Each structure stands twice: as C-alpha cells, then as structure tokens.
Coordinates of C-alpha atoms and ligand atoms in Angstrom, one line a residue:
M1221 CA 83.7 -3.7 -74.6
T1222 CA 83.9 -0.8 -76.7
Q1223 CA 87.0 1.2 -75.8
T1224 CA 88.4 4.5 -75.9
A1225 CA 91.6 2.8 -74.6
E1226 CA 94.8 3.3 -76.6
K1227 CA 97.6 2.9 -74.3
T1228 CA 97.3 -0.8 -73.6
D1229 CA 94.5 -3.3 -74.1
L1230 CA 94.0 -3.7 -70.5
A1231 CA 93.5 -1.2 -67.8
Q1232 CA 95.9 -0.6 -64.8
I1233 CA 92.8 0.5 -62.6
G1234 CA 89.0 0.2 -62.6
V1235 CA 86.4 2.4 -61.0
V1236 CA 83.0 1.0 -60.0
G1237 CA 80.3 3.7 -59.3
L1238 CA 80.3 6.8 -61.6
A1239 CA 78.4 9.4 -59.6
V1240 CA 80.4 12.6 -59.3
M1241 CA 83.1 11.4 -57.1
G1242 CA 83.7 8.1 -59.0
S1243 CA 83.8 9.8 -62.4
N1244 CA 86.1 12.6 -61.3
L1245 CA 88.5 10.1 -59.8
A1246 CA 88.4 8.1 -63.2
R1247 CA 89.1 11.1 -65.1
N1248 CA 91.9 12.0 -62.8
F1249 CA 93.5 8.4 -63.4
A1250 CA 93.0 8.8 -67.2
R1251 CA 94.5 12.3 -67.3
N1252 CA 97.5 10.9 -65.5
G1253 CA 98.3 8.3 -68.1
N1254 CA 96.5 5.3 -66.8
T1255 CA 94.1 3.2 -68.8
V1256 CA 90.9 3.1 -66.6
A1257 CA 88.3 0.6 -66.7
V1258 CA 84.9 2.1 -65.7
Y1259 CA 81.6 0.6 -64.7
N1260 CA 78.3 1.8 -63.1
R1261 CA 75.2 -0.3 -62.3
S1262 CA 73.2 2.0 -64.6
P1263 CA 75.0 2.1 -67.8
E1264 CA 73.7 5.6 -68.7
K1265 CA 76.4 7.1 -66.2
T1266 CA 79.0 5.1 -68.0
R1267 CA 78.0 6.2 -71.2
A1268 CA 77.8 9.9 -70.1
L1269 CA 81.2 9.8 -68.7
I1270 CA 82.5 8.6 -72.1
S1271 CA 80.8 10.8 -74.2
E1272 CA 81.5 13.9 -72.0
H1273 CA 85.0 13.2 -71.0
G1274 CA 86.2 10.1 -73.1
D1275 CA 88.8 12.3 -74.8
E1276 CA 90.6 13.1 -71.6
G1277 CA 92.5 9.8 -71.6
A1278 CA 92.2 6.0 -72.1
F1279 CA 89.0 4.6 -70.7
I1280 CA 87.6 1.0 -71.1
P1281 CA 83.9 1.2 -70.4
S1282 CA 82.0 -1.9 -69.5
E1283 CA 78.3 -2.6 -68.9
T1284 CA 78.7 -5.8 -66.8
V1285 CA 81.0 -6.6 -63.8
E1286 CA 82.3 -9.5 -65.6
D1287 CA 83.4 -7.5 -68.6
F1288 CA 84.8 -4.8 -66.4
V1289 CA 86.9 -7.3 -64.6
A1290 CA 88.1 -9.0 -67.7
S1291 CA 89.3 -5.5 -68.7
L1292 CA 91.7 -5.2 -65.9
E1293 CA 95.5 -6.1 -66.0
R1294 CA 96.5 -8.5 -63.2
P1295 CA 96.6 -8.2 -60.3
R1296 CA 93.4 -6.4 -60.8
K1297 CA 92.8 -3.3 -59.0
A1298 CA 89.3 -1.9 -58.7
I1299 CA 88.2 1.1 -56.6
I1300 CA 84.6 1.2 -55.4
M1301 CA 83.0 4.6 -55.3
V1302 CA 79.2 3.6 -54.5
Q1303 CA 76.9 4.6 -51.7
A1304 CA 78.4 3.6 -48.3
G1305 CA 76.7 0.7 -46.5
A1306 CA 74.7 -2.1 -48.3
A1307 CA 75.6 -1.0 -51.9
T1308 CA 79.4 -1.3 -51.0
D1309 CA 78.8 -4.6 -49.7
A1310 CA 76.9 -5.8 -52.7
V1311 CA 79.6 -4.4 -55.2
I1312 CA 82.4 -6.1 -53.0
N1313 CA 80.5 -9.4 -53.4
Q1314 CA 80.1 -9.1 -57.1
L1315 CA 83.8 -8.2 -57.4
T1316 CA 84.9 -11.0 -55.2
E1317 CA 83.1 -13.4 -57.4
A1318 CA 84.3 -12.2 -60.7
M1319 CA 88.0 -11.7 -59.4
D1320 CA 90.8 -14.1 -58.8
E1321 CA 93.4 -14.7 -56.2
G1322 CA 95.6 -11.7 -55.4
D1323 CA 93.4 -9.1 -57.0
I1324 CA 92.8 -6.0 -55.1
I1325 CA 89.5 -4.3 -54.2
I1326 CA 89.6 -1.0 -52.8
D1327 CA 86.7 0.9 -51.3
G1328 CA 87.2 4.6 -51.7
G1329 CA 83.9 5.6 -50.0
N1330 CA 83.5 7.0 -46.5
A1331 CA 83.0 3.5 -44.9
L1332 CA 82.9 3.2 -41.0
F1333 CA 86.2 1.6 -40.2
T1334 CA 84.6 -1.2 -38.2
D1335 CA 82.9 -2.2 -41.6
T1336 CA 86.2 -2.1 -43.3
I1337 CA 87.7 -4.4 -40.7
R1338 CA 84.9 -6.8 -41.3
R1339 CA 85.2 -6.5 -45.1
E1340 CA 88.9 -7.1 -45.1
K1341 CA 88.5 -10.3 -43.2
E1342 CA 85.6 -11.6 -45.4
V1343 CA 87.6 -10.7 -48.7
A1344 CA 90.9 -11.9 -47.4
A1345 CA 89.2 -15.3 -46.6
K1346 CA 88.4 -15.6 -50.2
G1347 CA 91.9 -14.8 -51.4
R1348 CA 91.4 -11.4 -52.6
H1349 CA 92.9 -8.3 -51.0
F1350 CA 90.8 -5.5 -49.6
V1351 CA 91.9 -1.9 -49.2
G1352 CA 89.7 0.6 -47.4
A1353 CA 90.9 4.0 -48.5
G1354 CA 89.7 7.4 -47.2
I1355 CA 89.7 9.9 -50.1
S1356 CA 89.5 13.6 -49.0
G1357 CA 89.2 16.9 -51.2
G1358 CA 85.6 16.5 -52.3
E1359 CA 84.7 16.6 -56.1
E1360 CA 87.4 19.0 -56.8
G1361 CA 90.2 17.0 -55.2
A1362 CA 88.8 13.7 -56.7
L1363 CA 89.4 15.3 -60.2
N1364 CA 92.7 17.4 -59.6
G1365 CA 94.4 15.7 -56.7
P1366 CA 92.9 14.3 -53.5
S1367 CA 94.7 13.4 -50.3
I1368 CA 94.4 9.6 -50.0
M1369 CA 94.5 7.4 -47.0
P1370 CA 94.8 3.7 -47.9
G1371 CA 94.8 1.0 -45.3
G1372 CA 94.7 -2.9 -46.0
P1373 CA 97.7 -5.2 -46.4
A1374 CA 101.1 -3.7 -46.9
E1375 CA 101.5 -6.0 -49.8
S1376 CA 98.7 -4.3 -51.8
W1377 CA 100.4 -0.9 -51.0
E1378 CA 103.3 -2.1 -53.1
T1379 CA 101.1 -2.7 -56.1
L1380 CA 98.8 0.2 -55.5
G1381 CA 101.1 2.9 -54.3
P1382 CA 102.5 4.1 -57.6
I1383 CA 99.1 4.4 -59.2
L1384 CA 97.6 6.3 -56.3
E1385 CA 100.5 8.5 -56.2
S1386 CA 100.0 9.4 -59.9
I1387 CA 96.5 11.0 -58.9
A1388 CA 97.2 12.6 -55.4
A1389 CA 97.7 16.1 -54.7
E1390 CA 101.4 16.9 -54.3
V1391 CA 103.1 19.3 -51.9
D1392 CA 106.7 20.2 -52.4
G1393 CA 107.1 17.2 -54.7
T1394 CA 105.7 14.8 -51.9
P1395 CA 102.4 13.0 -53.1
C1396 CA 99.6 13.2 -50.4
V1397 CA 99.0 9.6 -50.1
T1398 CA 100.8 6.9 -48.0
H1399 CA 100.0 3.4 -46.5
I1400 CA 98.5 4.4 -43.2
G1401 CA 98.2 0.8 -41.7
P1402 CA 96.6 -2.5 -41.9
D1403 CA 92.7 -3.3 -42.4
G1404 CA 90.6 -0.2 -41.2
A1405 CA 93.4 2.3 -40.4
G1406 CA 92.8 4.4 -43.6
H1407 CA 89.1 4.9 -43.1
F1408 CA 89.6 5.3 -39.4
V1409 CA 92.1 8.3 -40.0
K1410 CA 89.9 9.6 -42.7
M1411 CA 87.1 9.7 -40.2
V1412 CA 89.2 11.7 -37.7
H1413 CA 90.2 13.8 -40.5
N1414 CA 86.5 14.7 -41.0
G1415 CA 86.0 15.2 -37.2
I1416 CA 88.8 17.8 -37.2
E1417 CA 87.3 19.5 -40.2
Y1418 CA 83.9 19.7 -38.4
A1419 CA 85.9 21.4 -35.5
D1420 CA 87.9 23.6 -37.9
M1421 CA 84.6 24.8 -39.5
Q1422 CA 83.0 25.4 -36.2
V1423 CA 85.8 27.6 -34.7
I1424 CA 85.7 29.7 -38.1
G1425 CA 81.9 30.0 -37.5
E1426 CA 82.4 30.9 -34.0
A1427 CA 85.0 33.8 -35.0
Y1428 CA 82.5 34.9 -37.6
Q1429 CA 79.7 35.0 -35.3
L1430 CA 81.7 37.4 -32.8
L1431 CA 82.8 39.6 -35.5
R1432 CA 79.2 40.0 -36.9
Y1433 CA 77.0 40.1 -33.8
G1434 CA 79.6 41.3 -31.2
A1435 CA 81.6 43.6 -33.2
G1436 CA 78.8 44.5 -35.5
M1437 CA 80.8 44.0 -38.7
E1438 CA 79.3 43.2 -42.0
P1439 CA 79.9 39.9 -44.0
A1440 CA 82.1 41.8 -46.7
E1441 CA 84.1 43.5 -44.1
I1442 CA 84.6 40.1 -42.3
A1443 CA 85.6 38.6 -45.6
E1444 CA 88.4 41.1 -45.8
V1445 CA 89.5 40.1 -42.4
F1446 CA 89.6 36.5 -43.2
R1447 CA 91.6 37.2 -46.4
E1448 CA 94.3 38.8 -44.1
W1449 CA 94.1 36.0 -41.6
N1450 CA 94.9 33.7 -44.7
A1451 CA 98.2 35.4 -45.1
G1452 CA 99.3 34.2 -41.7
D1453 CA 99.3 31.4 -39.2
L1454 CA 95.9 30.5 -40.1
D1455 CA 96.6 30.0 -43.9
S1456 CA 94.3 27.2 -44.9
Y1457 CA 91.8 26.1 -47.4
L1458 CA 88.9 26.5 -44.9
I1459 CA 89.8 30.2 -44.2
E1460 CA 90.4 31.0 -47.8
I1461 CA 86.8 29.6 -48.8
T1462 CA 85.3 31.3 -45.8
A1463 CA 86.3 34.6 -47.3
E1464 CA 84.8 33.5 -50.6
V1465 CA 81.6 32.7 -48.9
L1466 CA 81.3 35.9 -46.8
A1467 CA 82.0 38.1 -49.8
Q1468 CA 79.3 36.4 -52.0
T1469 CA 76.0 38.2 -52.5
D1470 CA 72.9 36.4 -53.3
P1471 CA 72.2 36.6 -56.9
D1472 CA 68.5 36.9 -56.5
T1473 CA 68.2 39.6 -53.7
G1474 CA 71.8 41.1 -53.6
A1475 CA 71.9 40.5 -49.8
P1476 CA 74.9 38.9 -48.4
L1477 CA 74.6 35.2 -49.3
V1478 CA 75.4 34.1 -45.7
D1479 CA 72.3 35.8 -44.6
V1480 CA 69.7 34.1 -47.0
I1481 CA 71.2 30.6 -46.2
V1482 CA 69.1 28.7 -43.5
D1483 CA 71.3 28.4 -40.3
A1484 CA 70.7 24.6 -39.8
A1485 CA 73.9 22.7 -40.6
G1486 CA 73.8 19.3 -42.2
Q1487 CA 76.3 16.3 -41.8
K1488 CA 76.8 13.1 -43.3
G1489 CA 77.9 11.3 -40.2
T1490 CA 81.8 11.1 -40.2
G1491 CA 82.1 13.8 -37.4
R1492 CA 79.5 12.0 -35.3
W1493 CA 81.5 8.8 -35.7
T1494 CA 84.6 10.5 -34.6
A1495 CA 82.8 11.6 -31.5
I1496 CA 81.3 8.2 -30.7
N1497 CA 84.6 6.7 -31.3
G1498 CA 86.3 9.2 -28.9
L1499 CA 83.8 8.3 -26.3
D1500 CA 84.4 4.7 -26.9
L1501 CA 88.1 5.0 -26.6
G1502 CA 87.9 7.4 -23.6
V1503 CA 89.6 10.2 -25.5
P1504 CA 88.5 13.7 -24.7
I1505 CA 87.8 15.0 -28.3
T1506 CA 85.9 17.9 -26.9
G1507 CA 86.3 20.2 -29.9
I1508 CA 85.0 17.6 -32.4
A1509 CA 82.0 16.6 -30.2
E1510 CA 81.0 20.2 -29.5
S1511 CA 81.1 20.8 -33.3
V1512 CA 78.8 17.8 -34.0
F1513 CA 76.4 19.0 -31.0
A1514 CA 76.7 22.5 -32.5
R1515 CA 75.4 21.1 -36.0
A1516 CA 72.7 19.2 -34.2
L1517 CA 71.5 22.3 -32.1
S1518 CA 71.3 24.3 -35.3
S1519 CA 69.2 22.0 -36.8
A1520 CA 66.7 21.7 -33.9
T1521 CA 64.4 24.1 -35.7
A1522 CA 61.4 23.8 -33.6
Q1523 CA 63.2 24.0 -30.2
R1524 CA 65.1 27.0 -31.3
A1525 CA 61.9 28.8 -32.5
A1526 CA 60.1 28.2 -29.1
A1527 CA 63.3 29.5 -27.4
Q1528 CA 63.5 32.6 -29.5
E1529 CA 60.1 33.7 -28.6
G1530 CA 61.4 35.5 -25.8
Q1531 CA 60.9 32.4 -23.7
L1532 CA 64.5 32.1 -22.2
P1533 CA 65.8 34.9 -20.1
S1534 CA 69.0 36.3 -21.5
G1535 CA 70.5 37.9 -18.4
T1536 CA 72.4 41.2 -18.7
I1537 CA 73.9 41.4 -22.2
T1538 CA 76.7 44.0 -22.4
E1539 CA 78.0 45.7 -25.5
L1540 CA 81.5 45.2 -26.6
N1541 CA 83.7 47.8 -24.9
V1542 CA 87.0 47.2 -26.5
D1543 CA 88.7 48.6 -29.6
K1544 CA 87.3 46.8 -32.6
A1545 CA 90.9 46.2 -34.2
E1546 CA 92.0 44.7 -30.9
F1547 CA 88.9 42.6 -30.7
V1548 CA 89.4 41.3 -34.2
E1549 CA 93.0 40.3 -33.2
D1550 CA 92.0 38.6 -30.1
V1551 CA 89.3 36.6 -32.1
R1552 CA 92.0 35.6 -34.5
R1553 CA 94.1 34.2 -31.5
A1554 CA 91.3 32.6 -30.0
L1555 CA 90.5 30.9 -33.2
Y1556 CA 94.1 29.7 -33.6
A1557 CA 94.2 28.4 -30.0
A1558 CA 90.9 26.4 -30.2
K1559 CA 91.9 25.0 -33.8
L1560 CA 95.2 23.8 -32.2
I1561 CA 93.3 22.1 -29.4
A1562 CA 91.0 20.3 -31.9
Y1563 CA 94.0 19.0 -33.9
S1564 CA 95.8 18.0 -30.8
Q1565 CA 92.7 16.2 -29.7
G1566 CA 92.2 14.5 -33.1
F1567 CA 95.8 13.2 -33.1
D1568 CA 95.3 11.8 -29.6
E1569 CA 92.3 9.9 -31.0
I1570 CA 94.4 8.6 -34.0
K1571 CA 96.9 7.4 -31.5
A1572 CA 94.6 5.7 -29.3
G1573 CA 92.9 4.0 -32.3
S1574 CA 96.1 2.9 -33.6
D1575 CA 97.2 1.4 -30.2
E1576 CA 93.6 -0.2 -29.8
F1577 CA 93.7 -1.8 -33.1
G1578 CA 97.5 -2.5 -33.5
W1579 CA 97.8 -0.2 -36.6
N1580 CA 101.1 1.4 -36.1
V1581 CA 100.0 4.7 -37.5
D1582 CA 102.7 7.4 -38.0
P1583 CA 101.4 10.9 -37.1
R1584 CA 104.0 12.4 -39.3
D1585 CA 102.5 10.6 -42.3
L1586 CA 99.2 12.4 -41.7
A1587 CA 100.8 15.6 -41.1
T1588 CA 102.4 15.2 -44.4
I1589 CA 99.4 13.8 -46.6
W1590 CA 97.0 16.3 -45.1
R1591 CA 99.1 19.3 -46.4
G1592 CA 97.6 19.2 -49.8
G1593 CA 94.4 17.8 -51.6
C1594 CA 92.1 17.6 -48.5
I1595 CA 89.6 20.0 -46.8
I1596 CA 91.8 20.6 -43.8
R1597 CA 95.0 21.4 -45.9
A1598 CA 96.7 24.4 -44.1
K1599 CA 100.2 25.7 -43.6
F1600 CA 100.0 24.7 -40.1
L1601 CA 100.5 21.0 -40.9
D1602 CA 104.0 21.7 -41.7
R1603 CA 104.5 22.6 -38.0
I1604 CA 102.7 19.5 -36.8
R1605 CA 105.0 17.5 -39.0
E1606 CA 108.0 19.2 -37.5
A1607 CA 106.6 18.5 -33.9
Y1608 CA 106.2 14.9 -34.5
D1609 CA 109.8 14.9 -36.3
N1610 CA 111.3 16.1 -33.2
D1611 CA 109.4 13.9 -30.8
A1612 CA 107.4 11.0 -32.3
D1613 CA 106.1 10.2 -28.8
L1614 CA 104.9 13.7 -28.0
P1615 CA 102.2 13.1 -25.1
A1616 CA 100.1 15.9 -26.7
L1617 CA 100.6 18.0 -29.8
I1618 CA 100.2 21.2 -27.7
L1619 CA 103.1 20.1 -25.5
D1620 CA 105.5 20.5 -28.5
P1621 CA 107.8 23.4 -27.8
Y1622 CA 106.8 25.3 -30.8
F1623 CA 103.0 25.0 -30.0
K1624 CA 103.7 25.8 -26.4
G1625 CA 105.4 29.1 -27.5
E1626 CA 102.4 29.9 -29.7
L1627 CA 100.1 29.3 -26.8
E1628 CA 102.0 31.9 -24.8
N1629 CA 100.7 34.4 -27.2
L1630 CA 97.3 33.0 -27.5
I1631 CA 96.2 32.2 -24.1
D1632 CA 95.3 35.7 -22.8
P1633 CA 93.4 36.8 -26.0
W1634 CA 91.6 33.5 -26.0
R1635 CA 90.4 34.0 -22.3
R1636 CA 89.3 37.5 -23.2
V1637 CA 87.4 36.4 -26.0
V1638 CA 85.4 33.6 -24.1
V1639 CA 84.6 36.3 -21.4
A1640 CA 83.4 38.7 -24.0
A1641 CA 81.3 36.1 -25.8
T1642 CA 79.7 35.2 -22.5
Q1643 CA 79.0 38.8 -21.7
L1644 CA 77.6 39.5 -25.2
G1645 CA 75.4 36.4 -24.8
L1646 CA 77.0 34.8 -28.1
P1647 CA 77.5 31.2 -28.2
V1648 CA 81.2 29.9 -28.6
P1649 CA 81.0 26.2 -27.8
V1650 CA 84.2 25.2 -29.2
F1651 CA 86.2 28.2 -28.0
A1652 CA 84.9 27.9 -24.5
S1653 CA 85.0 24.1 -24.1
S1654 CA 88.6 24.0 -25.7
L1655 CA 89.7 26.6 -23.0
S1656 CA 88.1 24.4 -20.2
Y1657 CA 90.0 21.4 -21.7
Y1658 CA 93.2 23.3 -21.7
D1659 CA 92.7 24.5 -18.1
S1660 CA 92.0 20.9 -17.1
L1661 CA 94.9 19.5 -18.6
R1662 CA 97.0 22.2 -16.8
A1663 CA 95.2 21.9 -13.6
E1664 CA 97.1 20.4 -10.4
R1665 CA 94.0 19.0 -8.9
L1666 CA 90.7 18.1 -10.7
P1667 CA 87.4 17.6 -9.1
A1668 CA 87.6 14.0 -10.0
A1669 CA 88.8 13.5 -6.4
L1670 CA 85.3 14.5 -5.2
I1671 CA 83.6 12.4 -7.9
Q1672 CA 85.6 9.4 -6.6
G1673 CA 84.5 10.4 -3.0
Q1674 CA 80.7 10.4 -4.1
R1675 CA 81.2 7.1 -6.1
D1676 CA 82.5 5.5 -2.9
F1677 CA 79.7 6.8 -0.9
F1678 CA 76.7 5.6 -3.0
G1679 CA 78.1 2.6 -4.7
A1680 CA 81.2 1.4 -2.7
H1681 CA 83.3 2.1 -5.9
T1682 CA 86.5 2.6 -3.8
F1683 CA 89.2 5.2 -4.2
K1684 CA 92.9 5.3 -4.4
R1685 CA 95.0 7.7 -2.0
V1686 CA 97.7 10.2 -3.0
D1687 CA 99.8 9.3 0.1
R1688 CA 99.9 5.3 -0.4
E1689 CA 99.3 2.5 -2.7
G1690 CA 96.1 0.5 -2.4
T1691 CA 92.4 0.6 -2.9
F1692 CA 90.1 2.1 0.0
H1693 CA 86.6 2.5 1.1
I1694 CA 85.0 4.6 3.8
E1695 CA 82.2 2.9 5.9
W1696 CA 79.8 5.7 4.9
S1697 CA 76.8 4.2 6.5
G1698 CA 78.6 2.8 9.6
D1699 CA 81.3 4.4 11.8
R1700 CA 83.2 6.0 8.7
S1701 CA 86.3 4.2 9.2
L1702 CA 88.8 3.6 6.5
T1703 CA 89.1 0.1 5.1
E1704 CA 91.9 -1.1 2.7
M1705 CA 90.3 -3.6 0.2
Ligands
ATR557 P1 76.6 10.8 -54.9 O1 76.3 11.1 -53.4 O2 77.9 11.4 -55.3 O3 75.5 10.9 -55.8 P2 76.5 8.2 -53.6 O4 75.0 8.1 -53.5 O5 77.5 7.9 -52.7 O6 76.9 9.1 -54.8 O7 76.6 6.8 -54.8 C1 75.9 6.7 -56.0 C2 76.5 5.7 -56.8 O8 76.3 4.4 -56.1 C3 76.0 5.5 -58.1 O9 77.0 5.1 -58.9 C4 75.0 4.2 -58.0 O10 74.7 3.5 -59.1 P3 73.5 4.1 -60.0 O11 73.9 5.0 -61.0 O12 73.3 2.8 -60.8 O13 72.4 4.6 -59.2 C5 75.8 3.5 -57.1 N1 75.1 2.4 -56.3 C6 74.0 2.7 -55.3 N2 73.5 1.5 -55.0 C7 74.2 0.4 -55.7 C8 74.2 -0.9 -55.7 N3 73.3 -1.6 -54.9 N4 74.9 -1.7 -56.5 C9 75.7 -1.0 -57.3 N5 75.7 0.4 -57.4 C10 75.1 1.1 -56.5

C-alpha cells in the first residue's frame, strides 16, 4: 500500500471499481474529508485516479482486494461501482471472503432490486451486511453531490448515514440521502426514479415535437420557450438541460444539434424494469410504459423507414389554426399535466412495491431526497412533499388538493393539445395515454363491465353484480338463466 492518505492510517470508506462513476464518487468522498480506499481490477485505473486526482484528498490505493480490505477502518465499508450483473456478484464474493463479521458491502450500481434481495440474503448468511444503494445524478452528481437511496438493514444505516450524508447533494441544508427501507428497497426506488425520468424526458420530447412540427418553431426559439418555462412550475434540471440542448448548434455544420442527432433513443433498461414491475404489481404506470415503448419505437429503424416511404395513409392532416402564443401555453400546461400523472403513477408503484415486499417506504422521504442531486430534481418535488405531509395515505398524488387545483387549470389545455396533435398527425403517446388514464380514473362506469360479460361468455369466469353480493354466471349456451355460484 503506497498512500496519499494523511488523515488517518485507515480509510473510512472504500470504493471498488474506478470507471467514471466510481472514480467520481471516490473523489467526492475524499474532497469531503474522508480517507478513501480505492481498488480496481485493472490497476491502471487506480494509478490514473491517484496521478490525476490524488491531491484532492486522502486516498489509499490498493492493487489487491486483500490490501484494499486491510486498508479499511472497522466496521469496514466498501462501495462497489462495477458493471451490473455478474461482475457485481464476483466482487461481492471477493469482498465477503476478505471481510469480517459486521463489515458492510454497498452496491452502488443500478442493480435489479430482486438481485439485491437475493444478494442481501447471501451476504447476511455469511455475517456481513449488504446495502443496495441507488445513486442518481450521473457523473456530475457522483462528483459534486448525488441523490442516494440506500436500502439494507437499518443497523447499517447508523454507520453509513453520516458518511453518505457527507457526499450527498443538499437542499435547504437537508442532505439528499436517507434510509429507504430493508433489502431491495433502495434499488427499487431508484428503479422507479429512473422510470419517472423516462416519462419526464418523453413529455418534454412531445412538447418539443408539437412546437417544432406543429407550431413550426425553430430549435433556438424553442430553447427560449423552455428557458421561460424553467422559471415557473416546470422549474427542473431536465427542462434546464433541454433548453441547453436545443440552443446548441453542431460544431461541424452549424445546424441545430438536435437536427443532426439520429432520432433513435437508447436505454440501459431501468425504465423497462419499472414498466415490467408495474405490470407484475398490477399498477397502471402508463406514462412510464409508453415512454419505454416510445424509445423502442424510435429505434425500430427498419420498420420506421418502411412506414415512411408513403406506405401508411396519413388521413387528413390539418394545419394548426390557433394563435401560436396560446398554443405554446397550452403545450406547457399539457406537459405539466402529463408529468403530474407520471409522478402520481410512479409513487403508486412505490407504494405497491413497498406493500408487496414489506418495506414501509415513506413517500415524503423520496420527495425530499429527489429535490437535489438527481436527474428528476425539480421545484415541483416540494409540492409533492407537502402533499404527503398533509396526508401520508393519499390515494393518489393527483388527489391532493393543491394538485387538484392545478389540474383545474390544466385539463382544458391538455384536452386541446391532444386534439390538436391528433389533427396535426403528430405522436403524443404520453400526453394522450395520460389523459385516458385520467379520464378512466374519473369515469363512473368503465367498459370493464362488458369485459367481465365477455369473460363469463367464453370462459365461465363469472361476474359480480352491482346490486347484491355474490358471484354469478349466465348459462350462455343454454337457457341464459342466472346462476349464483
Ligand atoms: P462505465 O459504464 O462507467 O465504464 P461499467 O461498465 O458499469 O462502467 O463498469 C466498469 C467497471 O467495472 C470497471 O471498473 C471494471 O474494471 P476494469 O477496469 O478492470 O475493467 C469493473 N469490472 C467489470 N467486470 C469486473 C469483474 N468481473 N471484476 C471486477 N471488476 C469488474
């Protein structure tokens, strides 16, 4: 062990895996007064970190896992920042072997929460603690202050809390980190955070699409619109960076950058997991699921090319026939409404997951720790916090009195925008499906009654009646009499 450490002989925290996220996190710990042990499978990355940033704080670099573990203060605390999947399992096994009873292994990657539940059991069986921690904020957040969502045993949080608080983002003096709940709770919540992020990005994309191809505005002009929006209810990191991206020109051609970027959106899969889990739990996270589908559709390059060759009839497309400024304001309100639905649905999924797995997640904690550091940070989260402060058992976020009041002002513009998009032939999957979700929630009667009738017809699946208790069936192929089952 050659050291740059000065503060103590042993490190308060260790980081395994020194790609960009791991290095930035290690630097953040060091810059905040912690002695940090660092280790990477290939020693070149460790050496590069020390030579480029060793002067930012106290580091103890190691070239073997054993040296790394020996350089940690007890109970040892090591954060794994390696590729999700098999690499994470391999490193957990190495650390478990080298560590002792009571030491804490933290997985800071984007693990699937069911893997985290499994790993926690395996590690706990060997007397070590395992904490799956969601870390949001990308590279910049890891370096300057992320939002951190740790799960695992409450006991580990006692030890880990202060050190994580030392590197997390802060809003109004409150660090953006708290213990979310046992085993996989942290990674689950981070997964839904990412799902909400997909929806938030998609609704911004739909607003852009309408202003660009519906109202015929240029990217630079739309950038100004987003800048204005960022000064109001929509004030958020994603709106802010949208303005930046739209204002950017291509250094090669001078064209708006957005026009030279291939319109096929990628993903690493956390949005897809959120949608799959929503289906598993039976929670209608329509905004998130439509956003995942929208990315998939954008990347269906061959199908899109075939459809673009004039293959599919467009029907009658009408020009926008309203005042541009009014349309821009309507689009802002539609974006706000669809965003509200996506968050409301995301919080529903968190509640359902928390109930299913017995995590006792407090939605107020999320609204607090997502205010800074993470990609979905927004002023709006203060309102969400207030909503759950006023009623911790809100049946849905949109039923909070403040948000209901907002919806009064949003609903008509939202309907107008969905109609206009339809007539313009422009796709608005999340604006439109969120409106259907909203109207479904409000509807006194849903066609589910008819579906139950159909199910009883072809599969004798039975139905319930509105006028009395019991389970019923019609003898469809016989005399069509009613039988109580
Ligand atoms: P990024 O996307 O930021 O590059 P990543 O692919 O998620 O990061 O993770 C890369 C990190 O995982 C690297 O530190 C890598 O170590 P190497 O530099 O030695 O390649 C680490 N990693 C990947 N597989 C690993 C394994 N089986 N054991 C240990 N570390 C591993």
